[in-house]
Amino acid sequence: MLHRNYSNFYKNFTSESVIDLFCQIASLPLGYNSETLIKAASSPEMIQMLVNRPALGVQPHSTWAKTLEDSFMSVAPKGLSQVFTAMCGSCSNETAYKRHKRGLQAAISDEDLSSCMKNAAPGSPDLAIMSFNGGFHGRLFGSLSTTHTKALHKVDIPAFSNWVSSPFPSLKYPLDQHEAENAKEEARCLAAAEEKMKHAKTPIAALIVEPIQSEGGDNHASPKFFQGLRDLTKKYDILMIVDEVQTGVGATGHFWAHEAWNLTTPPDIVTFSKKFQAAGWFHRPDVRPDAPYRNFNTWMGDPIRALQAKTILQEIRSKELIKNCRDTGDYLKTELTQLEKKYPGTISSVRGRGTFMAFDLPSPQDRDTFVAKLRAHGVNTGGCGPQSVRLRPMLVFQKKHADIFLDAVEKVVRGQ
Amino acid sequence: MLHRNYSNFYKNFTSESVIDLFCQIASLPLGYNSETLIKAASSPEMIQMLVNRPALGVQPHSTWAKTLEDSFMSVAPKGLSQVFTAMCGSCSNETAYKRHKRGLQAAISDEDLSSCMKNAAPGSPDLAIMSFNGGFHGRLFGSLSTTHTKALHKVDIPAFSNWVSSPFPSLKYPLDQHEAENAKEEARCLAAAEEKMKHAKTPIAALIVEPIQSEGGDNHASPKFFQGLRDLTKKYDILMIVDEVQTGVGATGHFWAHEAWNLTTPPDIVTFSKKFQAAGWFHRPDVRPDAPYRNFNTWMGDPIRALQAKTILQEIRSKELIKNCRDTGDYLKTELTQLEKKYPGTISSVRGRGTFMAFDLPSPQDRDTFVAKLRAHGVNTGGCGPQSVRLRPMLVFQKKHADIFLDAVEKVVRGQ
């Protein structure tokens, strides 16, 4: 249905034909045909920025500073008072990787300047970005070197071979029934990360981590784990980058998923894209480059997407959509957990925060069949990891929509 | 003026306040406030694509194939029947780098699949992208490894250290007065390139080259040089990527600058961005990945920019803008050459194709002063290379606009 009569897809997401819980790979904040976004799309401001696209790094329009304040800066994570705008999630992560500690601490020598022109050390230094097994941070050469989900994304592409990765906790669900063993697993992963930091042949400049590993299989970890990571990055003088490309902008029940960690020191950098339509990263003031053009490109983001982000934020606030995600998420989790108990051997490990949820099927093939059958029932979801189904509905997804989805799930687990 | 009263910048590019010959770093095709683009910006199609942004790789809207045909494919370079869409010039080049020969020829082994997950060979192979000294291909980790213009762009950023670069011809102008020595210089550079290809420790998977090195200083080479390069890439089984991010879309007097070369075999890949507003690359059918998701990301470009590209093409055709660039360019070159003769020791090496022009000043500081003085006279231009001024006017730039610019240049060279 989704593919045969695709035009319906856009008309009404609660139509009989399709209900979408994957939302263009987790990137639609307000669903299809949002009236507020349609109104903003025809505003004179939007048309001017669409037609007269500026090179924001050198000739921003006079309204740009105000647009930044009204959009990204109004939801800047605690402690991060600066923003760098980009075009997509991969670019956000890669430009963030360019702001590593060494660039901030050491004076630039003539040898640095001449050697970097030959792609040689010390100007092109032997520095690594550390990441986690199962992490996904994009598909360009730098970001792909930190991505560890599917081999098919990586094979044949040259990578930074010295960019280490470390195990991410593999928790058991439900979390409240496996506290002791999950704590042990997180301690094991923290120890492994510290080993990498301590003994890496190549100095580690920055660490990147997702609050919930999404493409990797919706793998969670506790606030305590992330606080432990933050402590390690402080101890070993490593920048901490939190990749909120998929988790950011409300679906987890917090605007930024890392707010749930209550860190004693904020991360150094938080990257975003997807549901904000716009992309970029927030950072601490001391991460700012010390000279112009050190982190630069022609467009430096897109003002029309920043204008959309501003509209999305207005809608999130006026309709209390973060609360909606928490409420709908609680309902979804309760109901899915009941289905898990009612139909053992079908879905399992129901997990998530807000509506940012997932569950497992017994095998990869069962998962693929499950997703295909759901689609035949008019429900679009996505796979992640080896055998998980992930739910990434729009922020306006409510109990009444959840009921349509739950009804389809029950039909599928009953073999219909 | 440009910075003090910036709102004027967008109102009228022939106003008394500012005339723009740099155009948001060579990225504005039709100038400010194009009526045709304004009309397209409010079309229902544009608003639908702006509000319901699709993940083009998995759920394109039903109109997407037609949009591709009406936009990019209607100007596909000869021999290149496929297009891959992206978000910006750097991303276009990097995703093109991912399609190197090895991926097309060798079967994928289990060892490839397991080793690439650890960023290790053979799955993450030791393969290089070859480029030229003075070349500029972007600022992400892969593209920056092939960029060789300014040290400040590269210093402190880890690079692919085995990605070789080779000398690009340094020609003398006017070209018709230095034929013999320029031919010798080009032969020297071809020989150097062949040495690199023959003796590189790391296999070279692809070569990337700009038709005119822009950021590097508007460095030209003859069609014969590029034919020689094409022959070498065929001989050593290396993909040839032509980076038309800055040269593409008409300003040189051809739609694609490489059309002027009359190659016996088309390049394998041609990348684009900037004046097309949209970005991506054309390629031969055999460069297409052999499996889905091998070259992929969430948005895979942006349909609203493709819709703009379609409108830009309509305008280029109906207003014969490529002919306009040739005519205005001929006029500009004649007049600038006369100023060069009339005021020796000021501007020199006037060069270019169409309105894609440049000239030199005696020193880097003279160039900076010249650009600043032109700006004080209401004319915005850009620097490139150590001591060049580059002109990148919109495609609608005509003789009457050129006269305003030429008048300001004469005032500045006369010390006013």
Short mmCIF file of N, CA and C in Angstrom, two decimals, chain A residues 87-222:
data_model
loop_
_atom_site.label_atom_id
_atom_site.label_comp_id
_atom_site.label_asym_id
_atom_site.label_seq_id
_atom_site.Cartn_x
_atom_site.Cartn_y
_atom_site.Cartn_z
N MET A 87 24.47 21.09 7.40
CA MET A 87 23.40 20.69 6.48
C MET A 87 22.73 19.37 6.82
N CYS A 88 23.46 18.46 7.47
CA CYS A 88 22.87 17.15 7.78
C CYS A 88 23.61 16.55 8.97
N GLY A 89 23.12 15.41 9.43
CA GLY A 89 23.70 14.80 10.62
C GLY A 89 25.16 14.40 10.46
N SER A 90 25.50 13.79 9.32
CA SER A 90 26.90 13.38 9.10
C SER A 90 27.82 14.60 9.11
N CYS A 91 27.41 15.66 8.42
CA CYS A 91 28.22 16.88 8.38
C CYS A 91 28.35 17.50 9.77
N SER A 92 27.28 17.42 10.55
CA SER A 92 27.34 17.97 11.91
C SER A 92 28.40 17.23 12.71
N ASN A 93 28.36 15.90 12.66
CA ASN A 93 29.35 15.13 13.42
C ASN A 93 30.77 15.40 12.91
N GLU A 94 30.95 15.43 11.60
CA GLU A 94 32.31 15.60 11.05
C GLU A 94 32.88 16.98 11.38
N THR A 95 32.05 18.01 11.27
CA THR A 95 32.58 19.34 11.59
C THR A 95 32.84 19.44 13.09
N ALA A 96 32.06 18.72 13.89
CA ALA A 96 32.35 18.67 15.33
C ALA A 96 33.68 17.95 15.59
N TYR A 97 33.97 16.90 14.83
CA TYR A 97 35.24 16.17 15.01
C TYR A 97 36.44 17.08 14.74
N LYS A 98 36.21 18.09 13.88
CA LYS A 98 37.33 18.98 13.55
C LYS A 98 37.73 19.87 14.71
N ARG A 99 36.88 19.99 15.72
CA ARG A 99 37.20 20.85 16.85
C ARG A 99 37.73 20.03 18.01
N HIS A 100 38.87 19.41 17.84
CA HIS A 100 39.39 18.58 18.92
C HIS A 100 40.40 19.37 19.76
N LYS A 101 40.70 18.83 20.92
CA LYS A 101 41.51 19.53 21.92
C LYS A 101 42.81 20.11 21.38
N ARG A 102 43.52 19.33 20.56
CA ARG A 102 44.84 19.78 20.15
C ARG A 102 44.78 21.13 19.46
N GLY A 103 43.73 21.33 18.68
CA GLY A 103 43.58 22.60 17.99
C GLY A 103 43.40 23.77 18.93
N LEU A 104 42.97 23.48 20.13
CA LEU A 104 42.69 24.56 21.07
C LEU A 104 43.88 24.86 21.96
N GLN A 105 44.77 23.89 22.13
CA GLN A 105 45.81 24.06 23.14
C GLN A 105 47.15 24.51 22.59
N ALA A 106 47.57 23.91 21.47
CA ALA A 106 48.93 24.15 21.01
C ALA A 106 49.00 25.31 20.03
N ALA A 107 50.03 26.08 20.09
CA ALA A 107 50.26 27.12 19.10
C ALA A 107 50.60 26.42 17.78
N ILE A 108 50.21 27.06 16.67
CA ILE A 108 50.48 26.47 15.35
C ILE A 108 51.89 26.87 14.91
N SER A 109 52.71 25.87 14.58
CA SER A 109 54.09 26.15 14.16
C SER A 109 54.18 26.19 12.64
N ASP A 110 55.30 26.70 12.13
CA ASP A 110 55.53 26.68 10.68
C ASP A 110 55.53 25.25 10.16
N GLU A 111 56.09 24.34 10.97
CA GLU A 111 56.12 22.95 10.54
C GLU A 111 54.70 22.35 10.44
N ASP A 112 53.85 22.74 11.39
CA ASP A 112 52.45 22.32 11.30
C ASP A 112 51.85 22.77 9.98
N LEU A 113 52.08 24.03 9.63
CA LEU A 113 51.47 24.60 8.43
C LEU A 113 51.99 23.95 7.16
N SER A 114 53.31 23.69 7.11
CA SER A 114 53.85 23.12 5.88
C SER A 114 53.51 21.63 5.77
N SER A 115 53.56 20.90 6.88
CA SER A 115 53.31 19.46 6.81
C SER A 115 51.85 19.15 6.50
N CYS A 116 50.92 19.97 7.01
CA CYS A 116 49.50 19.67 6.77
C CYS A 116 49.17 19.79 5.28
N MET A 117 49.93 20.60 4.54
CA MET A 117 49.67 20.74 3.11
C MET A 117 50.06 19.47 2.35
N LYS A 118 50.83 18.59 3.02
CA LYS A 118 51.17 17.30 2.40
C LYS A 118 50.43 16.16 3.10
N ASN A 119 49.38 16.49 3.83
CA ASN A 119 48.64 15.47 4.60
C ASN A 119 49.56 14.69 5.54
N ALA A 120 50.59 15.33 6.07
CA ALA A 120 51.56 14.62 6.92
C ALA A 120 51.56 15.20 8.34
N ALA A 121 52.02 14.40 9.29
CA ALA A 121 52.20 14.86 10.66
C ALA A 121 53.37 15.86 10.69
N PRO A 122 53.45 16.78 11.62
CA PRO A 122 52.50 16.99 12.73
C PRO A 122 51.27 17.83 12.36
N GLY A 123 51.28 18.50 11.20
CA GLY A 123 50.14 19.35 10.85
C GLY A 123 48.85 18.56 10.64
N SER A 124 48.98 17.40 9.98
CA SER A 124 47.86 16.46 9.90
C SER A 124 48.15 15.38 10.95
N PRO A 125 47.69 15.59 12.16
CA PRO A 125 48.17 14.78 13.30
C PRO A 125 47.54 13.39 13.36
N ASP A 126 48.23 12.54 14.04
CA ASP A 126 47.74 11.19 14.29
C ASP A 126 46.84 11.25 15.54
N LEU A 127 45.59 11.61 15.34
CA LEU A 127 44.64 11.75 16.44
C LEU A 127 43.42 10.91 16.13
N ALA A 128 42.81 10.34 17.16
CA ALA A 128 41.65 9.48 16.91
C ALA A 128 40.39 10.03 17.54
N ILE A 129 39.26 9.71 16.91
CA ILE A 129 37.95 9.93 17.52
C ILE A 129 37.46 8.57 18.00
N MET A 130 37.17 8.47 19.29
CA MET A 130 36.73 7.19 19.86
C MET A 130 35.21 7.07 19.78
N SER A 131 34.75 5.85 19.52
CA SER A 131 33.31 5.62 19.41
C SER A 131 32.98 4.27 20.03
N PHE A 132 31.73 3.82 19.88
CA PHE A 132 31.33 2.56 20.49
C PHE A 132 30.89 1.53 19.44
N ASN A 133 31.18 0.29 19.72
CA ASN A 133 30.65 -0.78 18.89
C ASN A 133 29.12 -0.64 18.84
N GLY A 134 28.55 -0.78 17.66
CA GLY A 134 27.10 -0.60 17.53
C GLY A 134 26.67 0.84 17.37
N GLY A 135 27.64 1.77 17.44
CA GLY A 135 27.30 3.19 17.27
C GLY A 135 27.15 3.55 15.81
N PHE A 136 26.30 4.53 15.55
CA PHE A 136 26.11 5.02 14.17
C PHE A 136 26.21 6.54 14.19
N HIS A 137 27.17 7.08 13.41
CA HIS A 137 27.37 8.53 13.42
C HIS A 137 27.48 9.11 12.02
N GLY A 138 27.06 8.36 11.00
CA GLY A 138 27.08 8.92 9.65
C GLY A 138 27.93 8.09 8.72
N ARG A 139 27.98 8.54 7.45
CA ARG A 139 28.53 7.70 6.39
C ARG A 139 29.56 8.39 5.53
N LEU A 140 30.06 9.55 5.91
CA LEU A 140 31.18 10.16 5.18
C LEU A 140 32.47 9.56 5.73
N PHE A 141 33.63 10.00 5.25
CA PHE A 141 34.86 9.26 5.61
C PHE A 141 35.22 9.34 7.09
N GLY A 142 35.04 10.51 7.69
CA GLY A 142 35.32 10.63 9.12
C GLY A 142 34.21 9.98 9.94
N SER A 143 32.98 10.34 9.63
CA SER A 143 31.86 9.81 10.41
C SER A 143 31.73 8.29 10.24
N LEU A 144 31.99 7.79 9.04
CA LEU A 144 31.91 6.34 8.81
C LEU A 144 32.99 5.58 9.59
N SER A 145 34.12 6.24 9.82
CA SER A 145 35.18 5.60 10.62
C SER A 145 34.74 5.41 12.07
N THR A 146 33.69 6.13 12.49
CA THR A 146 33.18 5.98 13.86
C THR A 146 31.85 5.22 13.88
N THR A 147 31.42 4.74 12.73
CA THR A 147 30.15 4.02 12.64
C THR A 147 30.42 2.52 12.64
N HIS A 148 29.68 1.79 13.48
CA HIS A 148 29.96 0.35 13.64
C HIS A 148 28.64 -0.41 13.74
N THR A 149 27.83 -0.33 12.68
CA THR A 149 26.57 -1.07 12.72
C THR A 149 26.60 -2.19 11.68
N LYS A 150 26.44 -1.83 10.39
CA LYS A 150 26.39 -2.89 9.37
C LYS A 150 27.64 -2.86 8.49
N ALA A 151 28.18 -4.04 8.19
CA ALA A 151 29.38 -4.14 7.36
C ALA A 151 29.16 -3.55 5.97
N LEU A 152 27.93 -3.70 5.45
CA LEU A 152 27.68 -3.23 4.09
C LEU A 152 27.84 -1.71 3.95
N HIS A 153 27.69 -0.99 5.04
CA HIS A 153 27.92 0.47 4.98
C HIS A 153 29.40 0.80 4.86
N LYS A 154 30.24 -0.09 5.35
CA LYS A 154 31.65 0.24 5.54
C LYS A 154 32.59 -0.43 4.54
N VAL A 155 32.20 -1.58 4.05
CA VAL A 155 33.13 -2.39 3.26
C VAL A 155 33.57 -1.66 2.00
N ASP A 156 34.86 -1.74 1.70
CA ASP A 156 35.50 -1.13 0.53
C ASP A 156 35.85 0.34 0.71
N ILE A 157 35.42 0.96 1.81
CA ILE A 157 35.68 2.39 2.01
C ILE A 157 36.90 2.55 2.92
N PRO A 158 37.94 3.26 2.47
CA PRO A 158 39.08 3.51 3.37
C PRO A 158 38.61 4.20 4.65
N ALA A 159 39.21 3.81 5.78
CA ALA A 159 38.80 4.37 7.07
C ALA A 159 40.02 4.83 7.85
N PHE A 160 39.78 5.63 8.88
CA PHE A 160 40.87 5.95 9.81
C PHE A 160 41.06 4.74 10.71
N SER A 161 42.09 3.98 10.40
CA SER A 161 42.19 2.65 11.01
C SER A 161 42.53 2.71 12.50
N ASN A 162 43.06 3.84 12.93
CA ASN A 162 43.44 3.95 14.35
C ASN A 162 42.36 4.60 15.21
N TRP A 163 41.16 4.78 14.66
CA TRP A 163 40.07 5.37 15.44
C TRP A 163 39.36 4.25 16.21
N VAL A 164 39.73 4.08 17.46
CA VAL A 164 39.29 2.94 18.27
C VAL A 164 37.79 2.99 18.58
N SER A 165 37.22 1.81 18.77
CA SER A 165 35.87 1.73 19.33
C SER A 165 35.88 0.77 20.51
N SER A 166 34.87 0.86 21.32
CA SER A 166 34.84 0.18 22.61
C SER A 166 33.44 -0.42 22.80
N PRO A 167 33.31 -1.48 23.62
CA PRO A 167 31.97 -2.09 23.75
C PRO A 167 30.95 -1.18 24.43
N PHE A 168 29.72 -1.22 23.93
CA PHE A 168 28.61 -0.48 24.54
C PHE A 168 27.79 -1.50 25.35
N PRO A 169 27.24 -1.08 26.48
CA PRO A 169 26.51 -2.04 27.31
C PRO A 169 25.40 -2.78 26.55
N SER A 170 25.31 -4.05 26.83
CA SER A 170 24.22 -4.86 26.30
C SER A 170 23.33 -5.23 27.48
N LEU A 171 22.26 -4.46 27.67
CA LEU A 171 21.43 -4.62 28.88
C LEU A 171 20.31 -5.64 28.69
N LYS A 172 19.82 -6.11 29.81
CA LYS A 172 18.67 -7.02 29.77
C LYS A 172 17.40 -6.28 30.20
N TYR A 173 16.29 -6.64 29.56
CA TYR A 173 15.03 -5.95 29.81
C TYR A 173 14.03 -6.94 30.38
N PRO A 174 13.07 -6.47 31.18
CA PRO A 174 12.91 -5.10 31.65
C PRO A 174 14.03 -4.72 32.62
N LEU A 175 14.44 -3.45 32.56
CA LEU A 175 15.60 -2.98 33.32
C LEU A 175 15.42 -3.22 34.82
N ASP A 176 14.18 -3.02 35.33
CA ASP A 176 14.00 -3.10 36.79
C ASP A 176 14.10 -4.54 37.31
N GLN A 177 14.10 -5.51 36.42
CA GLN A 177 14.27 -6.90 36.87
C GLN A 177 15.70 -7.42 36.71
N HIS A 178 16.59 -6.58 36.16
CA HIS A 178 17.96 -7.05 35.93
C HIS A 178 18.98 -6.03 36.41
N GLU A 179 18.66 -5.37 37.52
CA GLU A 179 19.51 -4.26 37.95
C GLU A 179 20.95 -4.66 38.21
N ALA A 180 21.14 -5.74 38.93
CA ALA A 180 22.50 -6.12 39.35
C ALA A 180 23.35 -6.50 38.13
N GLU A 181 22.81 -7.34 37.26
CA GLU A 181 23.65 -7.75 36.13
C GLU A 181 23.87 -6.63 35.12
N ASN A 182 22.87 -5.74 34.98
CA ASN A 182 23.06 -4.60 34.08
C ASN A 182 24.13 -3.63 34.62
N ALA A 183 24.13 -3.44 35.94
CA ALA A 183 25.15 -2.57 36.55
C ALA A 183 26.54 -3.16 36.30
N LYS A 184 26.63 -4.47 36.40
CA LYS A 184 27.91 -5.15 36.16
C LYS A 184 28.36 -4.98 34.71
N GLU A 185 27.40 -5.11 33.79
CA GLU A 185 27.71 -4.94 32.37
C GLU A 185 28.18 -3.52 32.08
N GLU A 186 27.54 -2.54 32.68
CA GLU A 186 27.96 -1.15 32.45
C GLU A 186 29.34 -0.89 33.03
N ALA A 187 29.61 -1.48 34.19
CA ALA A 187 30.95 -1.32 34.80
C ALA A 187 32.02 -1.94 33.90
N ARG A 188 31.69 -3.09 33.31
CA ARG A 188 32.62 -3.75 32.37
C ARG A 188 32.92 -2.82 31.19
N CYS A 189 31.88 -2.19 30.64
CA CYS A 189 32.08 -1.33 29.47
C CYS A 189 32.84 -0.06 29.83
N LEU A 190 32.59 0.48 31.00
CA LEU A 190 33.36 1.66 31.43
C LEU A 190 34.83 1.30 31.60
N ALA A 191 35.09 0.14 32.18
CA ALA A 191 36.49 -0.29 32.35
C ALA A 191 37.17 -0.48 31.00
N ALA A 192 36.41 -1.06 30.05
CA ALA A 192 36.97 -1.25 28.70
C ALA A 192 37.27 0.10 28.04
N ALA A 193 36.37 1.05 28.21
CA ALA A 193 36.58 2.38 27.62
C ALA A 193 37.83 3.02 28.23
N GLU A 194 37.98 2.88 29.54
CA GLU A 194 39.16 3.47 30.19
C GLU A 194 40.44 2.83 29.69
N GLU A 195 40.41 1.51 29.49
CA GLU A 195 41.58 0.82 28.93
C GLU A 195 41.97 1.42 27.57
N LYS A 196 40.96 1.65 26.72
CA LYS A 196 41.21 2.23 25.39
C LYS A 196 41.82 3.62 25.54
N MET A 197 41.24 4.41 26.41
CA MET A 197 41.73 5.79 26.59
C MET A 197 43.16 5.80 27.11
N LYS A 198 43.44 4.87 28.01
CA LYS A 198 44.75 4.84 28.68
C LYS A 198 45.83 4.32 27.75
N HIS A 199 45.50 3.31 26.95
CA HIS A 199 46.54 2.60 26.21
C HIS A 199 46.52 2.82 24.70
N ALA A 200 45.62 3.67 24.20
CA ALA A 200 45.55 3.87 22.75
C ALA A 200 46.89 4.39 22.24
N LYS A 201 47.38 3.74 21.15
CA LYS A 201 48.64 4.19 20.55
C LYS A 201 48.49 5.59 19.99
N THR A 202 47.31 5.86 19.43
CA THR A 202 47.01 7.17 18.87
C THR A 202 46.24 7.99 19.91
N PRO A 203 46.68 9.21 20.20
CA PRO A 203 45.94 10.01 21.20
C PRO A 203 44.47 10.18 20.80
N ILE A 204 43.59 10.03 21.76
CA ILE A 204 42.16 10.18 21.49
C ILE A 204 41.76 11.63 21.75
N ALA A 205 41.28 12.29 20.71
CA ALA A 205 40.94 13.71 20.81
C ALA A 205 39.52 13.91 21.31
N ALA A 206 38.63 13.03 20.89
CA ALA A 206 37.22 13.17 21.28
C ALA A 206 36.55 11.81 21.30
N LEU A 207 35.48 11.76 22.09
CA LEU A 207 34.64 10.56 22.17
C LEU A 207 33.25 10.93 21.69
N ILE A 208 32.64 10.10 20.87
CA ILE A 208 31.26 10.37 20.45
C ILE A 208 30.36 9.22 20.87
N VAL A 209 29.18 9.58 21.37
CA VAL A 209 28.26 8.54 21.85
C VAL A 209 26.81 9.00 21.63
N GLU A 210 25.96 8.04 21.26
CA GLU A 210 24.52 8.32 21.18
C GLU A 210 23.87 8.04 22.53
N PRO A 211 22.89 8.84 22.94
CA PRO A 211 22.16 8.54 24.18
C PRO A 211 21.44 7.20 24.10
N ILE A 212 20.91 6.88 22.94
CA ILE A 212 20.34 5.55 22.69
C ILE A 212 20.87 5.12 21.32
N GLN A 213 21.63 4.03 21.27
CA GLN A 213 22.15 3.57 19.97
C GLN A 213 20.98 3.15 19.10
N SER A 214 20.73 3.89 18.02
CA SER A 214 19.49 3.70 17.27
C SER A 214 19.65 2.69 16.14
N GLU A 215 20.37 3.07 15.11
CA GLU A 215 20.66 2.15 14.00
C GLU A 215 21.23 0.83 14.54
N GLY A 216 21.99 0.91 15.65
CA GLY A 216 22.63 -0.26 16.23
C GLY A 216 21.69 -1.21 16.94
N GLY A 217 20.42 -0.81 17.15
CA GLY A 217 19.48 -1.74 17.77
C GLY A 217 18.72 -1.20 18.97
N ASP A 218 18.62 0.13 19.10
CA ASP A 218 17.98 0.75 20.27
C ASP A 218 18.57 0.19 21.57
N ASN A 219 19.87 0.36 21.70
CA ASN A 219 20.58 -0.08 22.89
C ASN A 219 20.66 1.07 23.90
N HIS A 220 20.19 0.80 25.09
CA HIS A 220 20.15 1.82 26.14
C HIS A 220 21.30 1.64 27.13
N ALA A 221 21.56 2.70 27.90
CA ALA A 221 22.44 2.59 29.06
C ALA A 221 21.90 3.55 30.12
N SER A 222 22.33 3.37 31.35
CA SER A 222 21.76 4.17 32.44
C SER A 222 22.45 5.53 32.54
#
